Coordinates of C-alpha atoms in Angstrom, one line a residue:
X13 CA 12.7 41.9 -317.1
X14 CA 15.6 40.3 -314.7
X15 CA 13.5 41.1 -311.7
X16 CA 10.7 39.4 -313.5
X17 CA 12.7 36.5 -314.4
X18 CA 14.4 36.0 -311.1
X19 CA 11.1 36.0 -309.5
X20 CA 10.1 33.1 -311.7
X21 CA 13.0 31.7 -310.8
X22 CA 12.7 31.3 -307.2
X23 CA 9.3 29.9 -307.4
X24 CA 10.1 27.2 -310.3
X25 CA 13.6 26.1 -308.9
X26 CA 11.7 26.0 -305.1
X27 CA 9.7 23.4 -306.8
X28 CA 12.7 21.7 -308.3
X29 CA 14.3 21.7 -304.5
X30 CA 11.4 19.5 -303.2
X31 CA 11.0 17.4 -305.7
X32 CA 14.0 17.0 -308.1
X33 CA 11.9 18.2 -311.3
X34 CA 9.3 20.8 -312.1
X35 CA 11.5 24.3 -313.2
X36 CA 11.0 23.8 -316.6
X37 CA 6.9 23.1 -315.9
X38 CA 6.8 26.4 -315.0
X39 CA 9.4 28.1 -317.1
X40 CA 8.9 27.2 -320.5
X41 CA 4.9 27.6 -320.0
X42 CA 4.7 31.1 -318.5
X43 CA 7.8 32.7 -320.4
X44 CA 6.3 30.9 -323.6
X45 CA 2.7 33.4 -323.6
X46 CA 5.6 36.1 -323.8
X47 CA 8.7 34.9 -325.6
X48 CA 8.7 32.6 -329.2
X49 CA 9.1 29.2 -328.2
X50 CA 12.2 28.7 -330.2
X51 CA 13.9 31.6 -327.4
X52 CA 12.2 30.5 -323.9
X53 CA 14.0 26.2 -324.9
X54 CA 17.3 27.1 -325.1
X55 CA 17.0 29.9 -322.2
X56 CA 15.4 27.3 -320.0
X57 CA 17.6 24.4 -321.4
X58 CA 21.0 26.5 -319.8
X59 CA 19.6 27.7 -317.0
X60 CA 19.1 23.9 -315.7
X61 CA 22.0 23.2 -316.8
X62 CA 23.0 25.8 -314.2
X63 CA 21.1 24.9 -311.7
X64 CA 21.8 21.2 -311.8
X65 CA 25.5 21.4 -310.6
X66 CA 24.6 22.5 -307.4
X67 CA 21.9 19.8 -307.1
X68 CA 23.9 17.0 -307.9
X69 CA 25.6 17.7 -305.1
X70 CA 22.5 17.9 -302.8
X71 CA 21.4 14.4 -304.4
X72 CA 25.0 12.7 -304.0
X73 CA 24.4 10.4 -301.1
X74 CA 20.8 8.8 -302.9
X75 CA 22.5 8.4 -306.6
X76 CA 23.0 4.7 -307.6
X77 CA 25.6 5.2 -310.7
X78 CA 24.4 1.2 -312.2
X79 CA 20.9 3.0 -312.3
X80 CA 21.2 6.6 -312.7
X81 CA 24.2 7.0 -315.7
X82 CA 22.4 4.6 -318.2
X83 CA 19.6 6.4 -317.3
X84 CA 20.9 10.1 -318.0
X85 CA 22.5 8.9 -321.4
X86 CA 19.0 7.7 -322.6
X87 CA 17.5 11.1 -321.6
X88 CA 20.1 13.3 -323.1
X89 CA 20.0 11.2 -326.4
X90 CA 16.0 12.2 -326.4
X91 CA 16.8 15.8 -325.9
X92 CA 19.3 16.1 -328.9
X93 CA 16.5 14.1 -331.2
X94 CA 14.0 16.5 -329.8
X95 CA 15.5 19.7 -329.9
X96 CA 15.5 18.8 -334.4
X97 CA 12.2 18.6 -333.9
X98 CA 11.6 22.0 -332.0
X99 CA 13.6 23.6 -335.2
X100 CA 11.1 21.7 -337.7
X101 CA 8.0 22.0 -336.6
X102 CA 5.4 24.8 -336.5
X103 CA 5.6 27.0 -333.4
X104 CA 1.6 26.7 -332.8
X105 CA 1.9 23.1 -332.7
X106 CA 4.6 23.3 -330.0
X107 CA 2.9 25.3 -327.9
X108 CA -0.4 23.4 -328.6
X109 CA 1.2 20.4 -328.0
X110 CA 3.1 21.6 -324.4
X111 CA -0.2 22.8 -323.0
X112 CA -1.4 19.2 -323.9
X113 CA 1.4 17.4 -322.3
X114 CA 1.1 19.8 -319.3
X115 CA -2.6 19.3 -318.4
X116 CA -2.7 15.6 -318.9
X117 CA 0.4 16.0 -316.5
X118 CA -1.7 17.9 -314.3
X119 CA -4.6 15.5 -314.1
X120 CA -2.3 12.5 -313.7
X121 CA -0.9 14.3 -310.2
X122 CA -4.1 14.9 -309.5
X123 CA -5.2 11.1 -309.3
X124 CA -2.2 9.1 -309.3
X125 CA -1.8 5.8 -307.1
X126 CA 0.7 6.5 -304.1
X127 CA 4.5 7.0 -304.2
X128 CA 6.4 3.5 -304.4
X129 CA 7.9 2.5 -300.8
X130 CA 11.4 1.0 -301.6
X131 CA 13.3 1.0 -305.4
X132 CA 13.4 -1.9 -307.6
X133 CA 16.6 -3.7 -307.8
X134 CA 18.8 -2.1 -310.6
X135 CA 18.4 -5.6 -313.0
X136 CA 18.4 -6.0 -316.6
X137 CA 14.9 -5.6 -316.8
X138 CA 14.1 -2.6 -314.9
X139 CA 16.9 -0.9 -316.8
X140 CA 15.7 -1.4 -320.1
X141 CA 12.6 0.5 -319.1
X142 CA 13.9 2.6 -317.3
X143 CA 15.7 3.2 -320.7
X144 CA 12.7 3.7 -322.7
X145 CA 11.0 5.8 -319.9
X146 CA 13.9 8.2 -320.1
X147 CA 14.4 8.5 -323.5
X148 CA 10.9 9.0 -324.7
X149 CA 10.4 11.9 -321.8
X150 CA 13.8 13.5 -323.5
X151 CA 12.4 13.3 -326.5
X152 CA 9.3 15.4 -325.6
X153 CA 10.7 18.1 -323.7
X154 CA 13.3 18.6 -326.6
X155 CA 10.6 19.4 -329.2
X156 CA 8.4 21.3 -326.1
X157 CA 11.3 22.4 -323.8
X158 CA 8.6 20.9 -320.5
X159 CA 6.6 18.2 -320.3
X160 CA 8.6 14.8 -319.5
X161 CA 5.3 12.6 -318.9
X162 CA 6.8 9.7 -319.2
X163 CA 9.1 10.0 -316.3
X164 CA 6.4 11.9 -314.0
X165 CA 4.5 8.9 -314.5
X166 CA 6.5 6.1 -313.7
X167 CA 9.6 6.9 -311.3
X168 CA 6.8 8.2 -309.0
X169 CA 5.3 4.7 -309.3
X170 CA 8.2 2.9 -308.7
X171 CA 10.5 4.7 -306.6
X172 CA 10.2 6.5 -303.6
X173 CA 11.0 10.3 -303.4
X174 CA 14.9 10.1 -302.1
X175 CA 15.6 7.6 -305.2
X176 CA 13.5 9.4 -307.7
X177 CA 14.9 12.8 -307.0
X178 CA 18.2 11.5 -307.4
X179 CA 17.1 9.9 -311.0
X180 CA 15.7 13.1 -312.3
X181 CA 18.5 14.7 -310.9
X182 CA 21.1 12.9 -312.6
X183 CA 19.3 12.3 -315.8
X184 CA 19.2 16.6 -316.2
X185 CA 22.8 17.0 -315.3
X186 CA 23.9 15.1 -318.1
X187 CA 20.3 15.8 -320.0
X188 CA 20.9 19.5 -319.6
X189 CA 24.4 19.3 -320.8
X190 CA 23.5 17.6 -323.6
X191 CA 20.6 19.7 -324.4
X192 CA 22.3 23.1 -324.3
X193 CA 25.5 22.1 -327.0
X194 CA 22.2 20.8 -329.0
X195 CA 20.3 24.4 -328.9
X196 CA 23.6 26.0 -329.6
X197 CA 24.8 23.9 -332.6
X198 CA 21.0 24.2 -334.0
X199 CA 21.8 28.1 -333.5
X200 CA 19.2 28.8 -331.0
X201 CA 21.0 29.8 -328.0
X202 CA 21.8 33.3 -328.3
X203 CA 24.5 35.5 -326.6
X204 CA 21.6 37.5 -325.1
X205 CA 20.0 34.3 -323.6
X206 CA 22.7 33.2 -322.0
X207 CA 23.3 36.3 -320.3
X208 CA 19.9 36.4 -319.0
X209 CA 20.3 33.5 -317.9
X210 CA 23.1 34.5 -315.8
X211 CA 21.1 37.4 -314.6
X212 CA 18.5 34.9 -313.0
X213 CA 21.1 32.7 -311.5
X214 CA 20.2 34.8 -307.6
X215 CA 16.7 33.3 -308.0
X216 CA 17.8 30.2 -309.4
X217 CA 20.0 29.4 -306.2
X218 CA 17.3 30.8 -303.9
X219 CA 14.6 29.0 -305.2
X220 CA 17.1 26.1 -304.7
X221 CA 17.9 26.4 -301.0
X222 CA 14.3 26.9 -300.1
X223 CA 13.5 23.6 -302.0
X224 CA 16.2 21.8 -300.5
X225 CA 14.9 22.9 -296.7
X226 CA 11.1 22.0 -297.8
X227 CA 12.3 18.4 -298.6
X228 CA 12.2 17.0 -295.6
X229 CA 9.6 19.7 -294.0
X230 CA 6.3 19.3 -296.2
X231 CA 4.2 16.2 -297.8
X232 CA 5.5 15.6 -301.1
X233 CA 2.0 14.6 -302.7
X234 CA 0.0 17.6 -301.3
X235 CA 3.2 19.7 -302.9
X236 CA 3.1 18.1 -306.0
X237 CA -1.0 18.4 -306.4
X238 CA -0.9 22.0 -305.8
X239 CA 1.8 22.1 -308.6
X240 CA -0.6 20.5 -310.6
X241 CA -3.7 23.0 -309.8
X242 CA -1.2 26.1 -311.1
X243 CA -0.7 24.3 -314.1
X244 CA -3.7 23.6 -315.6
X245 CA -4.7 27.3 -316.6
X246 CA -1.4 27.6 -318.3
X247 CA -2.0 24.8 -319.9
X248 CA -5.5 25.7 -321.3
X249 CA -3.8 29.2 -322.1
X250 CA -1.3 27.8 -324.4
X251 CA -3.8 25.7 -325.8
X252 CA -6.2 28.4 -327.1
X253 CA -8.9 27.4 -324.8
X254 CA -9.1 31.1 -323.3

């Protein structure tokens, strides 16, 4: 199993390298056709949580703190709503509802309109929905542990990759944070998930340096659409549609 799980890891966290986002995309879906839902969310939740110290430090020089900390409050107030709801509802309507979020996800990378070419100015405006973007997207992937639409759809559209990698990073370093005490205080995260969590912290890190170098090597778009590609029969998995 921790061979299995590091090898996950590498792939998912690569992603997360490139882009700032996209571990938990692969994650929560594969590990959830295996694991109950309630297990593979807190897992996941603290292994980002992990991984995002190291990433912050990657993202320092691109993080705006006017922008990003109002930003990452908003988030992590979404997860904590959202991981109540992951201990409420019906475990075949979480999944249903993930591989839902994940294919319209999919089909949104697919077609979406080109990457913004400079960041809007940090005014009271652009914060507010930046506010609502964020905590809306921490609300869904509390309940579904993946699936942040919201953001997916608009930092791409309004900031280009530098700034929006350092948004998503510093909206899951807090977010993660925040979502990890939530999983434990609702009793989901387990002594045994946190140590195999620990277990997949080698594939974590490498999927994180080879991410990091890919950055600035490959097209972001082409990356991002062939992220979407694997996702969609994960998606239709969880769904039921085969």
């Amino acid at each position: 199993m921790t061979l299995g799980l590091n090898l996950l890891a590498v792939f998912a966290f690569a992603v997360k390298g490139l882009a700032g986002f996209g571990p938990a995309l692969f994650l929560v879906p594969v590990l959830s056709l295996f694991w109950p839902l309630r297990q593979v969310v807190p897992y996941t939740a603290f292994l980002l949580f992990l991984a995002n110290l190291p990433m912050l430090w990657l993202v320092r020089r691109g993080l705006e703190p006017r922008r990003d900390f109002p930003a990452a409050a908003a988030y992590a107030s979404g997860l904590v709503v959202g991981t109540r709801l992951l201990v409420a509802l019906p475990e075949a309507r979480l999944k249903f509802a993930l591989g839902l979020v994940l294919l319209v996800f999919a089909v949104w990378s697919l077609v979406r309109l080109p990457t913004a070419g400079a960041a809007p100015p940090p005014d009271a405006a652009e914060l507010a929905r930046l506010t609502l973007v964020m905590l809306s997207g921490g609300l869904l992937v509390g309940a579904l542990g993946a699936g942040a639409l919201p953001l997916f759809v608009y930092l791409p559209l309004r900031y280009p990759p530098a700034a929006m990698r350092a948004l998503f990073t510093s909206a899951f370093g807090l977010g993660t944070l925040a979502w990890t005490l939530a999983n434990w205080q609702a009793g989901l995260l387990t002594g045994e998930l946190v140590r195999l969590a620990l277990l997949s912290l080698p594939g974590t890190l490498a999927g994180l340096g080879l991410g990091a170098r890919l950055f600035e090597r490959l097209p972001q778009r082409g990356q991002l659409r062939a992220v979407a590609l694997l996702l969609v029969p994960v998606a239709l998995k969880l769904m039921g549609a085969f």
